[in-house]
mmCIF file of C-alpha atoms and ligand atoms in Angstrom:
data_model
loop_
_atom_site.group_PDB
_atom_site.id
_atom_site.type_symbol
_atom_site.label_atom_id
_atom_site.label_comp_id
_atom_site.label_asym_id
_atom_site.label_seq_id
_atom_site.Cartn_x
_atom_site.Cartn_y
_atom_site.Cartn_z
ATOM 1 C CA UNK A 1055 -73.854 27.635 57.870
ATOM 2 C CA UNK A 1056 -71.565 24.928 59.145
ATOM 3 C CA UNK A 1057 -67.846 25.284 58.721
ATOM 4 C CA UNK A 1058 -64.669 23.602 59.671
ATOM 5 C CA UNK A 1059 -62.544 25.113 62.408
ATOM 6 C CA UNK A 1060 -58.958 24.155 62.539
ATOM 7 C CA UNK A 1061 -56.445 24.927 65.236
ATOM 8 C CA UNK A 1062 -53.384 23.407 66.883
ATOM 9 C CA UNK A 1063 -55.556 20.820 68.592
ATOM 10 C CA UNK A 1064 -57.207 19.395 65.537
ATOM 11 C CA UNK A 1065 -60.093 19.933 63.140
ATOM 12 C CA UNK A 1066 -63.579 20.787 64.360
ATOM 13 C CA UNK A 1067 -66.927 21.081 62.710
ATOM 14 C CA UNK A 1068 -68.828 24.160 63.708
ATOM 15 C CA UNK A 1069 -72.603 23.847 63.483
ATOM 16 C CA UNK A 1070 -74.781 26.927 64.068
ATOM 17 C CA UNK A 1071 -77.432 26.655 66.776
ATOM 18 C CA UNK A 1072 -80.415 26.453 64.347
ATOM 19 C CA UNK A 1073 -78.900 23.532 62.484
ATOM 20 C CA UNK A 1074 -78.093 21.466 65.541
ATOM 21 C CA UNK A 1075 -80.411 18.467 65.632
ATOM 22 C CA UNK A 1076 -82.072 18.194 69.063
ATOM 23 C CA UNK A 1077 -79.125 19.956 70.436
ATOM 24 C CA UNK A 1078 -77.229 16.695 70.110
ATOM 25 C CA UNK A 1079 -74.407 18.322 68.288
ATOM 26 C CA UNK A 1080 -72.461 20.714 70.385
ATOM 27 C CA UNK A 1081 -71.570 24.150 69.188
ATOM 28 C CA UNK A 1082 -68.329 22.648 67.979
ATOM 29 C CA UNK A 1083 -67.871 18.970 67.667
ATOM 30 C CA UNK A 1084 -64.668 17.056 67.133
ATOM 31 C CA UNK A 1085 -65.129 15.496 63.746
ATOM 32 C CA UNK A 1086 -65.084 11.796 63.896
ATOM 33 C CA UNK A 1087 -66.448 10.598 60.643
ATOM 34 C CA UNK A 1088 -63.338 9.552 58.805
ATOM 35 C CA UNK A 1089 -64.534 9.763 55.201
ATOM 36 C CA UNK A 1090 -65.606 13.342 55.602
ATOM 37 C CA UNK A 1091 -62.339 14.242 57.288
ATOM 38 C CA UNK A 1092 -60.332 12.984 54.338
ATOM 39 C CA UNK A 1093 -62.364 15.115 51.957
ATOM 40 C CA UNK A 1094 -62.167 18.154 54.177
ATOM 41 C CA UNK A 1095 -58.425 17.719 54.646
ATOM 42 C CA UNK A 1096 -57.863 17.421 50.920
ATOM 43 C CA UNK A 1097 -59.817 20.586 50.326
ATOM 44 C CA UNK A 1098 -58.011 22.323 53.141
ATOM 45 C CA UNK A 1099 -54.609 21.317 51.820
ATOM 46 C CA UNK A 1100 -55.519 22.498 48.329
ATOM 47 C CA UNK A 1101 -56.811 25.803 49.659
ATOM 48 C CA UNK A 1102 -53.720 26.252 51.840
ATOM 49 C CA UNK A 1103 -51.538 25.596 48.821
ATOM 50 C CA UNK A 1104 -53.445 28.082 46.689
ATOM 51 C CA UNK A 1105 -53.588 30.790 49.383
ATOM 52 C CA UNK A 1106 -49.898 30.365 50.197
ATOM 53 C CA UNK A 1107 -48.968 30.612 46.518
ATOM 54 C CA UNK A 1108 -51.010 33.815 46.139
ATOM 55 C CA UNK A 1109 -49.615 35.433 49.270
ATOM 56 C CA UNK A 1110 -46.025 34.437 48.510
ATOM 57 C CA UNK A 1111 -46.383 35.799 45.003
ATOM 58 C CA UNK A 1112 -47.243 39.222 46.437
ATOM 59 C CA UNK A 1113 -44.396 39.382 48.978
ATOM 60 C CA UNK A 1114 -42.208 42.495 48.735
ATOM 61 C CA UNK A 1115 -40.230 42.464 51.943
ATOM 62 C CA UNK A 1116 -38.374 39.903 53.987
ATOM 63 C CA UNK A 1117 -40.426 40.488 57.186
ATOM 64 C CA UNK A 1118 -43.649 39.498 55.434
ATOM 65 C CA UNK A 1119 -41.908 36.482 53.896
ATOM 66 C CA UNK A 1120 -40.746 35.279 57.311
ATOM 67 C CA UNK A 1121 -44.227 35.850 58.805
ATOM 68 C CA UNK A 1122 -45.751 33.726 56.011
ATOM 69 C CA UNK A 1123 -43.189 30.959 56.528
ATOM 70 C CA UNK A 1124 -44.130 30.781 60.206
ATOM 71 C CA UNK A 1125 -47.847 30.987 59.408
ATOM 72 C CA UNK A 1126 -47.704 28.022 57.015
ATOM 73 C CA UNK A 1127 -44.805 25.822 58.075
ATOM 74 C CA UNK A 1128 -44.235 26.847 61.713
ATOM 75 C CA UNK A 1129 -45.124 24.704 64.729
ATOM 76 C CA UNK A 1130 -48.413 26.505 65.068
ATOM 77 C CA UNK A 1131 -48.801 26.924 61.339
ATOM 78 C CA UNK A 1132 -51.745 25.926 59.182
ATOM 79 C CA UNK A 1133 -50.080 22.946 57.580
ATOM 80 C CA UNK A 1134 -48.947 21.544 60.914
ATOM 81 C CA UNK A 1135 -52.483 21.856 62.179
ATOM 82 C CA UNK A 1136 -53.766 19.805 59.266
ATOM 83 C CA UNK A 1137 -51.097 17.160 59.763
ATOM 84 C CA UNK A 1138 -52.173 16.825 63.416
ATOM 85 C CA UNK A 1139 -55.499 15.649 62.146
ATOM 86 C CA UNK A 1140 -53.931 12.751 60.211
ATOM 87 C CA UNK A 1141 -54.649 10.379 63.079
ATOM 88 C CA UNK A 1142 -58.344 10.697 62.407
ATOM 89 C CA UNK A 1143 -57.942 9.327 58.892
ATOM 90 C CA UNK A 1144 -58.663 5.806 57.776
ATOM 91 C CA UNK A 1145 -55.747 3.542 56.902
ATOM 92 C CA UNK A 1146 -56.496 3.926 53.178
ATOM 93 C CA UNK A 1147 -56.760 7.675 53.288
ATOM 94 C CA UNK A 1148 -53.718 8.354 55.423
ATOM 95 C CA UNK A 1149 -50.970 7.687 52.804
ATOM 96 C CA UNK A 1150 -52.929 9.576 50.142
ATOM 97 C CA UNK A 1151 -53.490 12.649 52.311
ATOM 98 C CA UNK A 1152 -49.962 12.246 53.691
ATOM 99 C CA UNK A 1153 -48.522 12.395 50.186
ATOM 100 C CA UNK A 1154 -50.701 15.392 49.381
ATOM 101 C CA UNK A 1155 -49.622 17.137 52.592
ATOM 102 C CA UNK A 1156 -45.963 16.485 51.725
ATOM 103 C CA UNK A 1157 -46.502 17.809 48.246
ATOM 104 C CA UNK A 1158 -48.192 20.959 49.607
ATOM 105 C CA UNK A 1159 -45.343 21.441 52.097
ATOM 106 C CA UNK A 1160 -42.730 20.993 49.343
ATOM 107 C CA UNK A 1161 -44.645 23.372 47.099
ATOM 108 C CA UNK A 1162 -44.848 26.028 49.829
ATOM 109 C CA UNK A 1163 -41.163 25.560 50.661
ATOM 110 C CA UNK A 1164 -40.298 26.015 47.018
ATOM 111 C CA UNK A 1165 -42.519 29.101 46.727
ATOM 112 C CA UNK A 1166 -40.825 30.544 49.817
ATOM 113 C CA UNK A 1167 -37.446 29.818 48.293
ATOM 114 C CA UNK A 1168 -38.473 31.486 45.041
ATOM 115 C CA UNK A 1169 -39.941 34.483 46.815
ATOM 116 C CA UNK A 1170 -36.670 34.802 48.782
ATOM 117 C CA UNK A 1171 -34.634 34.736 45.587
ATOM 118 C CA UNK A 1172 -36.943 37.244 43.922
ATOM 119 C CA UNK A 1173 -36.706 39.490 46.979
ATOM 120 C CA UNK A 1174 -32.913 39.255 46.972
ATOM 121 C CA UNK A 1175 -32.896 40.302 43.322
ATOM 122 C CA UNK A 1176 -35.265 43.186 44.015
ATOM 123 C CA UNK A 1177 -33.209 44.358 46.987
ATOM 124 C CA UNK A 1178 -30.039 44.219 44.889
ATOM 125 C CA UNK A 1179 -31.782 46.166 42.118
ATOM 126 C CA UNK A 1180 -32.914 48.801 44.632
ATOM 127 C CA UNK A 1181 -29.423 48.967 46.157
ATOM 128 C CA UNK A 1182 -27.842 49.376 42.733
ATOM 129 C CA UNK A 1183 -30.322 52.097 41.822
ATOM 130 C CA UNK A 1184 -29.710 53.840 45.154
ATOM 131 C CA UNK A 1185 -25.946 53.617 44.896
ATOM 132 C CA UNK A 1186 -25.764 54.349 41.211
ATOM 133 C CA UNK A 1187 -22.506 56.071 40.306
ATOM 134 C CA UNK A 1188 -22.021 57.976 37.082
ATOM 135 C CA UNK A 1189 -18.307 57.687 36.376
ATOM 136 C CA UNK A 1190 -18.649 60.020 33.407
ATOM 137 C CA UNK A 1191 -19.889 62.889 35.593
ATOM 138 C CA UNK A 1192 -17.447 65.814 35.803
ATOM 139 C CA UNK A 1193 -15.644 65.986 39.157
ATOM 140 C CA UNK A 1194 -16.355 68.580 41.816
ATOM 141 C CA UNK A 1195 -14.532 71.829 41.215
ATOM 142 C CA UNK A 1196 -11.315 71.865 43.246
ATOM 143 C CA UNK A 1197 -11.446 74.342 46.110
ATOM 144 C CA UNK A 1198 -8.875 77.091 45.615
ATOM 145 C CA UNK A 1199 -6.356 75.924 48.208
ATOM 146 C CA UNK A 1200 -3.559 78.303 47.317
ATOM 147 C CA UNK A 1201 -1.113 79.170 44.619
ATOM 148 C CA UNK A 1202 2.585 79.238 43.916
ATOM 149 C CA UNK A 1203 4.714 81.898 45.522
ATOM 150 C CA UNK A 1204 5.527 84.654 42.971
ATOM 151 C CA UNK A 1205 9.227 83.670 43.126
ATOM 152 C CA UNK A 1206 8.352 80.044 42.373
ATOM 153 C CA UNK A 1207 6.111 81.199 39.504
ATOM 154 C CA UNK A 1208 8.926 83.220 37.956
ATOM 155 C CA UNK A 1209 11.466 80.418 38.462
ATOM 156 C CA UNK A 1210 9.172 77.876 36.807
ATOM 157 C CA UNK A 1211 8.401 80.226 33.943
ATOM 158 C CA UNK A 1212 12.118 80.792 33.323
ATOM 159 C CA UNK A 1213 12.920 77.087 33.510
ATOM 160 C CA UNK A 1214 10.108 76.340 31.039
ATOM 161 C CA UNK A 1215 11.510 78.850 28.559
ATOM 162 C CA UNK A 1216 15.056 77.476 28.823
ATOM 163 C CA UNK A 1217 13.824 73.899 28.634
ATOM 164 C CA UNK A 1218 12.008 74.805 25.418
ATOM 165 C CA UNK A 1219 15.393 75.969 24.065
ATOM 166 C CA UNK A 1220 17.048 72.647 24.884
ATOM 167 C CA UNK A 1221 18.562 73.398 28.304
ATOM 168 C CA UNK A 1222 18.633 70.864 31.121
ATOM 169 C CA UNK A 1223 17.914 71.925 34.700
ATOM 170 C CA UNK A 1224 20.854 71.260 37.051
ATOM 171 C CA UNK A 1225 20.991 71.537 40.827
ATOM 172 C CA UNK A 1226 23.756 71.360 43.419
ATOM 173 C CA UNK A 1227 24.520 71.820 47.120
ATOM 174 C CA UNK A 1228 23.902 75.129 48.886
ATOM 175 C CA UNK A 1229 26.771 74.367 51.276
ATOM 176 C CA UNK A 1230 29.807 74.480 48.991
ATOM 177 C CA UNK A 1231 33.580 74.476 48.998
ATOM 178 C CA UNK A 1232 35.496 77.631 48.150
ATOM 179 C CA UNK A 1233 36.919 75.666 45.224
ATOM 180 C CA UNK A 1234 33.635 75.388 43.290
ATOM 181 C CA UNK A 1235 32.288 78.737 44.480
ATOM 182 C CA UNK A 1236 35.438 80.767 43.649
ATOM 183 C CA UNK A 1237 38.603 79.001 42.464
ATOM 184 C CA UNK A 1238 37.046 76.994 39.611
ATOM 185 C CA UNK A 1239 35.275 80.174 38.533
ATOM 186 C CA UNK A 1240 38.536 82.053 38.066
ATOM 187 C CA UNK A 1241 38.008 84.203 41.143
ATOM 188 C CA UNK A 1242 41.482 84.941 42.537
ATOM 189 C CA UNK A 1243 42.470 84.500 46.206
ATOM 190 C CA UNK A 1244 42.467 88.244 46.792
ATOM 191 C CA UNK A 1245 39.122 88.963 45.110
ATOM 192 C CA UNK A 1246 36.751 91.060 47.302
ATOM 193 C CA UNK A 1247 33.882 88.596 46.747
ATOM 194 C CA UNK A 1248 35.854 86.057 48.819
ATOM 195 C CA UNK A 1249 35.906 88.412 51.765
ATOM 196 C CA UNK A 1250 34.126 87.307 54.961
ATOM 197 C CA UNK A 1251 32.357 90.646 54.651
ATOM 198 C CA UNK A 1252 30.509 89.287 51.628
ATOM 199 C CA UNK A 1253 30.375 85.515 51.970
ATOM 200 C CA UNK A 1254 29.102 83.283 54.816
ATOM 201 C CA UNK A 1255 31.912 80.896 55.780
ATOM 202 C CA UNK A 1256 31.332 77.733 57.771
ATOM 203 C CA UNK A 1257 35.057 76.878 57.845
ATOM 204 C CA UNK A 1258 38.027 78.259 55.875
ATOM 205 C CA UNK A 1259 37.107 76.083 52.940
ATOM 206 C CA UNK A 1260 33.360 75.546 53.338
ATOM 207 C CA UNK A 1261 30.787 78.260 52.752
ATOM 208 C CA UNK A 1262 27.217 78.989 51.741
ATOM 209 C CA UNK A 1263 27.346 79.359 47.972
ATOM 210 C CA UNK A 1264 27.194 82.995 46.848
ATOM 211 C CA UNK A 1265 26.136 82.094 43.297
ATOM 212 C CA UNK A 1266 24.732 79.018 41.556
ATOM 213 C CA UNK A 1267 27.650 78.886 39.091
ATOM 214 C CA UNK A 1268 29.241 76.253 41.387
ATOM 215 C CA UNK A 1269 26.653 73.866 39.871
ATOM 216 C CA UNK A 1270 28.020 74.728 36.443
ATOM 217 C CA UNK A 1271 31.644 74.303 37.545
ATOM 218 C CA UNK A 1272 30.678 70.834 38.837
ATOM 219 C CA UNK A 1273 28.822 70.062 35.589
ATOM 220 C CA UNK A 1274 31.863 70.939 33.464
ATOM 221 C CA UNK A 1275 33.939 68.545 35.552
ATOM 222 C CA UNK A 1276 31.549 65.615 35.112
ATOM 223 C CA UNK A 1277 29.921 66.197 31.703
ATOM 224 C CA UNK A 1278 31.486 66.589 28.276
ATOM 225 C CA UNK A 1279 30.296 69.187 25.759
ATOM 226 C CA UNK A 1280 27.850 69.926 24.344
ATOM 227 C CA UNK A 1281 26.646 71.325 27.675
ATOM 228 C CA UNK A 1282 23.382 73.263 27.953
ATOM 229 C CA UNK A 1283 22.203 73.769 31.525
ATOM 230 C CA UNK A 1284 20.443 76.281 33.725
ATOM 231 C CA UNK A 1285 20.776 76.133 37.507
ATOM 232 C CA UNK A 1286 18.056 77.784 39.599
ATOM 233 C CA UNK A 1287 18.430 77.948 43.377
ATOM 234 C CA UNK A 1288 19.177 79.747 46.622
ATOM 235 C CA UNK A 1289 22.353 81.726 47.162
ATOM 236 C CA UNK A 1290 23.681 83.538 50.237
ATOM 237 C CA UNK A 1291 25.534 86.805 50.681
ATOM 238 C CA UNK A 1292 26.394 88.701 53.821
ATOM 239 C CA UNK A 1293 24.122 91.670 53.115
ATOM 240 C CA UNK A 1294 21.958 93.652 55.546
ATOM 241 C CA UNK A 1295 18.241 93.441 54.848
ATOM 242 C CA UNK A 1296 16.708 96.427 53.064
ATOM 243 C CA UNK A 1297 14.261 97.067 50.231
ATOM 244 C CA UNK A 1298 16.676 95.667 47.614
ATOM 245 C CA UNK A 1299 18.941 93.291 49.630
ATOM 246 C CA UNK A 1300 18.562 90.015 51.484
ATOM 247 C CA UNK A 1301 21.210 87.605 52.855
ATOM 248 C CA UNK A 1302 19.420 84.835 50.982
ATOM 249 C CA UNK A 1303 18.011 85.197 47.489
ATOM 250 C CA UNK A 1304 17.543 83.183 44.298
ATOM 251 C CA UNK A 1305 19.502 83.026 41.079
ATOM 252 C CA UNK A 1306 19.184 81.303 37.791
ATOM 253 C CA UNK A 1307 22.392 80.886 35.851
ATOM 254 C CA UNK A 1308 22.952 79.335 32.458
ATOM 255 C CA UNK A 1309 25.888 77.728 30.695
ATOM 256 C CA UNK A 1310 26.403 76.579 27.117
ATOM 257 C CA UNK A 1311 29.665 74.934 26.013
ATOM 258 C CA UNK A 1312 30.257 73.497 22.560
ATOM 259 C CA UNK A 1313 32.441 73.877 19.505
ATOM 260 C CA UNK A 1314 31.995 77.242 17.780
ATOM 261 C CA UNK A 1315 29.790 78.972 20.358
ATOM 262 C CA UNK A 1316 29.939 82.754 19.871
ATOM 263 C CA UNK A 1317 28.661 85.948 21.419
ATOM 264 C CA UNK A 1318 26.082 85.961 18.591
ATOM 265 C CA UNK A 1319 24.584 82.748 20.040
ATOM 266 C CA UNK A 1320 24.451 84.377 23.460
ATOM 267 C CA UNK A 1321 22.676 87.469 22.118
ATOM 268 C CA UNK A 1322 20.191 85.501 20.030
ATOM 269 C CA UNK A 1323 19.364 83.159 22.873
ATOM 270 C CA UNK A 1324 18.918 85.995 25.404
ATOM 271 C CA UNK A 1325 16.753 87.949 22.977
ATOM 272 C CA UNK A 1326 14.450 84.962 22.536
ATOM 273 C CA UNK A 1327 14.320 84.499 26.314
ATOM 274 C CA UNK A 1328 13.489 88.214 26.869
ATOM 275 C CA UNK A 1329 10.744 88.188 24.241
ATOM 276 C CA UNK A 1330 9.140 85.062 25.672
ATOM 277 C CA UNK A 1331 9.408 86.280 29.258
ATOM 278 C CA UNK A 1332 8.532 89.978 28.864
ATOM 279 C CA UNK A 1333 6.642 90.309 25.565
ATOM 280 C CA UNK A 1334 7.347 89.846 21.868
ATOM 281 C CA UNK A 1335 8.498 93.445 21.187
ATOM 282 C CA UNK A 1336 11.123 93.402 23.940
ATOM 283 C CA UNK A 1337 14.622 94.453 22.789
ATOM 284 C CA UNK A 1338 17.891 93.781 24.600
ATOM 285 C CA UNK A 1339 21.129 95.734 24.874
ATOM 286 C CA UNK A 1340 24.603 94.764 26.087
ATOM 287 C CA UNK A 1341 26.750 97.117 28.180
ATOM 288 C CA UNK A 1342 30.423 96.189 28.723
ATOM 289 C CA UNK A 1343 31.157 94.956 32.238
ATOM 290 C CA UNK A 1344 33.599 92.806 34.181
ATOM 291 C CA UNK A 1345 33.109 89.399 35.782
ATOM 292 C CA UNK A 1346 36.044 87.164 36.764
ATOM 293 C CA UNK A 1347 34.441 84.086 35.097
ATOM 294 C CA UNK A 1348 33.611 85.570 31.684
ATOM 295 C CA UNK A 1349 35.572 87.471 29.075
ATOM 296 C CA UNK A 1350 34.239 89.525 27.443
ATOM 297 C CA UNK A 1351 31.451 90.266 29.933
ATOM 298 C CA UNK A 1352 28.362 92.402 29.732
ATOM 299 C CA UNK A 1353 25.409 93.599 31.724
ATOM 300 C CA UNK A 1354 22.230 93.042 29.779
ATOM 301 C CA UNK A 1355 19.195 95.351 29.810
ATOM 302 C CA UNK A 1356 15.760 94.793 28.332
ATOM 303 C CA UNK A 1357 13.592 97.562 26.888
ATOM 304 C CA UNK A 1358 10.995 98.589 29.495
ATOM 305 C CA UNK A 1359 7.979 96.258 29.227
ATOM 306 C CA UNK A 1360 5.712 98.995 30.619
ATOM 307 C CA UNK A 1361 6.546 102.016 28.411
ATOM 308 C CA UNK A 1362 8.390 100.182 25.623
ATOM 309 C CA UNK A 1363 11.458 102.452 25.986
ATOM 310 C CA UNK A 1364 9.993 105.969 26.298
ATOM 311 C CA UNK A 1365 10.707 106.186 30.011
ATOM 312 C CA UNK A 1366 8.284 105.698 32.903
ATOM 313 C CA UNK A 1367 8.023 105.056 36.657
ATOM 314 C CA UNK A 1368 8.980 101.380 36.339
ATOM 315 C CA UNK A 1369 12.232 102.026 34.385
ATOM 316 C CA UNK A 1370 12.857 105.277 36.296
ATOM 317 C CA UNK A 1371 12.768 107.251 33.066
ATOM 318 C CA UNK A 1372 15.581 105.163 31.541
ATOM 319 C CA UNK A 1373 13.581 103.172 28.983
ATOM 320 C CA UNK A 1374 15.790 100.181 29.891
ATOM 321 C CA UNK A 1375 15.780 97.712 32.781
ATOM 322 C CA UNK A 1376 18.924 95.850 33.885
ATOM 323 C CA UNK A 1377 18.100 92.187 34.111
ATOM 324 C CA UNK A 1378 21.192 89.973 33.954
ATOM 325 C CA UNK A 1379 24.931 89.536 33.623
ATOM 326 C CA UNK A 1380 26.494 87.472 30.849
ATOM 327 C CA UNK A 1381 29.625 86.809 28.844
ATOM 328 C CA UNK A 1382 31.828 84.289 27.064
ATOM 329 C CA UNK A 1383 33.175 81.679 29.487
ATOM 330 C CA UNK A 1384 36.730 82.584 30.549
ATOM 331 C CA UNK A 1385 39.310 80.089 29.148
ATOM 332 C CA UNK A 1386 40.567 79.459 32.709
ATOM 333 C CA UNK A 1387 37.067 78.380 33.785
ATOM 334 C CA UNK A 1388 36.946 75.874 30.899
ATOM 335 C CA UNK A 1389 40.426 74.592 31.905
ATOM 336 C CA UNK A 1390 39.285 74.050 35.514
ATOM 337 C CA UNK A 1391 36.533 71.889 34.040
ATOM 338 C CA UNK A 1392 39.058 69.926 31.919
ATOM 339 C CA UNK A 1393 37.596 71.384 28.733
ATOM 340 C CA UNK A 1394 40.135 72.513 26.114
ATOM 341 C CA UNK A 1395 39.505 76.243 25.369
ATOM 342 C CA UNK A 1396 41.236 75.838 22.010
ATOM 343 C CA UNK A 1397 38.535 73.362 20.950
ATOM 344 C CA UNK A 1398 35.494 74.568 22.853
ATOM 345 C CA UNK A 1399 33.986 77.942 23.645
ATOM 346 C CA UNK A 1400 30.946 78.810 25.686
ATOM 347 C CA UNK A 1401 28.716 81.508 27.056
ATOM 348 C CA UNK A 1402 27.225 81.961 30.482
ATOM 349 C CA UNK A 1403 24.701 84.238 32.111
ATOM 350 C CA UNK A 1404 23.147 84.807 35.487
ATOM 351 C CA UNK A 1405 20.128 86.630 36.817
ATOM 352 C CA UNK A 1406 18.459 87.260 40.160
ATOM 353 C CA UNK A 1407 14.981 85.744 40.360
ATOM 354 C CA UNK A 1408 13.846 88.339 42.953
ATOM 355 C CA UNK A 1409 14.997 91.135 40.690
ATOM 356 C CA UNK A 1410 13.004 89.763 37.732
ATOM 357 C CA UNK A 1411 9.932 89.165 39.926
ATOM 358 C CA UNK A 1412 10.160 92.690 41.363
ATOM 359 C CA UNK A 1413 10.463 94.218 37.914
ATOM 360 C CA UNK A 1414 7.744 92.106 36.377
ATOM 361 C CA UNK A 1415 5.202 92.594 39.199
ATOM 362 C CA UNK A 1416 6.330 96.149 40.094
ATOM 363 C CA UNK A 1417 7.196 95.201 43.689
ATOM 364 C CA UNK A 1418 9.181 98.007 45.357
ATOM 365 C CA UNK A 1419 10.281 96.156 48.517
ATOM 366 C CA UNK A 1420 12.049 92.783 48.387
ATOM 367 C CA UNK A 1421 11.032 91.980 51.989
ATOM 368 C CA UNK A 1422 7.435 91.496 50.828
ATOM 369 C CA UNK A 1423 8.630 88.370 49.025
ATOM 370 C CA UNK A 1424 9.732 86.727 52.285
ATOM 371 C CA UNK A 1425 7.083 87.833 54.772
ATOM 372 C CA UNK A 1426 4.411 85.421 53.527
ATOM 373 C CA UNK A 1427 1.582 87.867 54.093
ATOM 374 C CA UNK A 1428 -1.351 86.346 52.208
ATOM 375 C CA UNK A 1429 -2.751 89.803 51.461
ATOM 376 C CA UNK A 1430 0.394 90.366 49.421
ATOM 377 C CA UNK A 1431 0.813 86.843 48.014
ATOM 378 C CA UNK A 1432 -2.811 86.488 46.875
ATOM 379 C CA UNK A 1433 -2.225 89.280 44.329
ATOM 380 C CA UNK A 1434 -0.096 87.005 42.147
HETATM 381 C C1 2NL B 2078 25.212 88.361 37.754
HETATM 382 C C2 2NL B 2078 26.298 87.743 36.960
HETATM 383 C C3 2NL B 2078 26.819 85.926 35.658
HETATM 384 C C4 2NL B 2078 27.869 83.914 35.008
HETATM 385 C C5 2NL B 2078 27.024 84.597 35.839
HETATM 386 C C6 2NL B 2078 29.096 81.807 34.811
HETATM 387 C C7 2NL B 2078 29.204 80.507 35.201
HETATM 388 C C8 2NL B 2078 30.259 79.763 34.726
HETATM 389 C C9 2NL B 2078 31.162 80.271 33.874
HETATM 390 C C10 2NL B 2078 31.002 81.562 33.531
HETATM 391 CL CL1 2NL B 2078 30.428 78.162 35.202
HETATM 392 N N1 2NL B 2078 29.991 82.321 34.007
HETATM 393 N N2 2NL B 2078 28.051 82.565 35.275
HETATM 394 C C11 2NL B 2078 28.489 84.557 33.962
HETATM 395 C C12 2NL B 2078 28.249 85.909 33.801
HETATM 396 C C13 2NL B 2078 27.422 86.603 34.649
HETATM 397 O O1 2NL B 2078 25.958 86.526 36.523
HETATM 398 O O2 2NL B 2078 25.353 89.420 38.201
HETATM 399 N N3 2NL B 2078 24.091 87.672 37.926
HETATM 400 C C14 2NL B 2078 22.986 88.197 38.612
#
């Protein structure tokens, strides 16, 4: 069967040996009969257009698309090969075939464009599917990276309780003057607490605070009643380290000043604190005591939260655990704060955070709280 061969050099008619007349036609002959060429070219162009459309329709990746572009429109492409044969056309046929060739080229270009767009859309769809992110998914569980130090836990717990009762949290400097640490708190010049044996002095007048009540003395100076504050923080005393002493420890002190504040308010407030902190059946008791800054003063015990008062190892058979000091603010302390003791009264209290933590967690050696041994800390 004869067929047309087309390559970069032109269009050729291939005639099989048995059909060659007297061997006058070579195996392939350059086609020269112009009418036939026009028809063949038209058919070729149509078939190129159809084949290109089919192949471009089926494209699913950009490499294949580029290969097809080269195969049809490239320098050595099928369409270019056809156009090379234009010279063999008659003057009438040339513009007609030329227009057809242009139309086929435009059609293929458009199909390539469309296939490119379709591919882009598909790639984007695939990318979106691949990178799909479900923002409603629950987050990864947080690795346990640590926990609060038992002292910080107790301090926070206490602050929460007092905040719930309407107290503000107040803080102040750890390096203080003897005025706020002693004088304004009605501690006389000759009081043993002022001794260098007990307090760390930086100069005659500057020291490391030995109690957080300096914060309260400062608050009374700057704020007018009603005052309701608690002041947690570090304090320093010149003590040798042992199971129950440390030169640095933590206190939380409280102060309430208003008209008509009584010892009944103090007792009610402390009872509510003790019940919230140590359990709802906790009772409190006041034992008379002396502090320079309060009058009357008391030491306050809570009923043992382990045995409930019967006596056990934790309360050393007492049934009661000493937890804080408290009293009605001394009139001199109010005067130092420019508050008239004939108009206002107040109560104050103070407790050691270490002491509460040791009682609550049954820790028998205070040093454990400062050594930062994770085997110890991870128990809380
Ligand atoms: C204790 C004793 C106490 C206070 C602290 C205080 C503060 C002002 C006025 C009056 Cl500004 N008092 N603080 C009062 C009584 C006792 O603590 O041994 N704490 C562990």
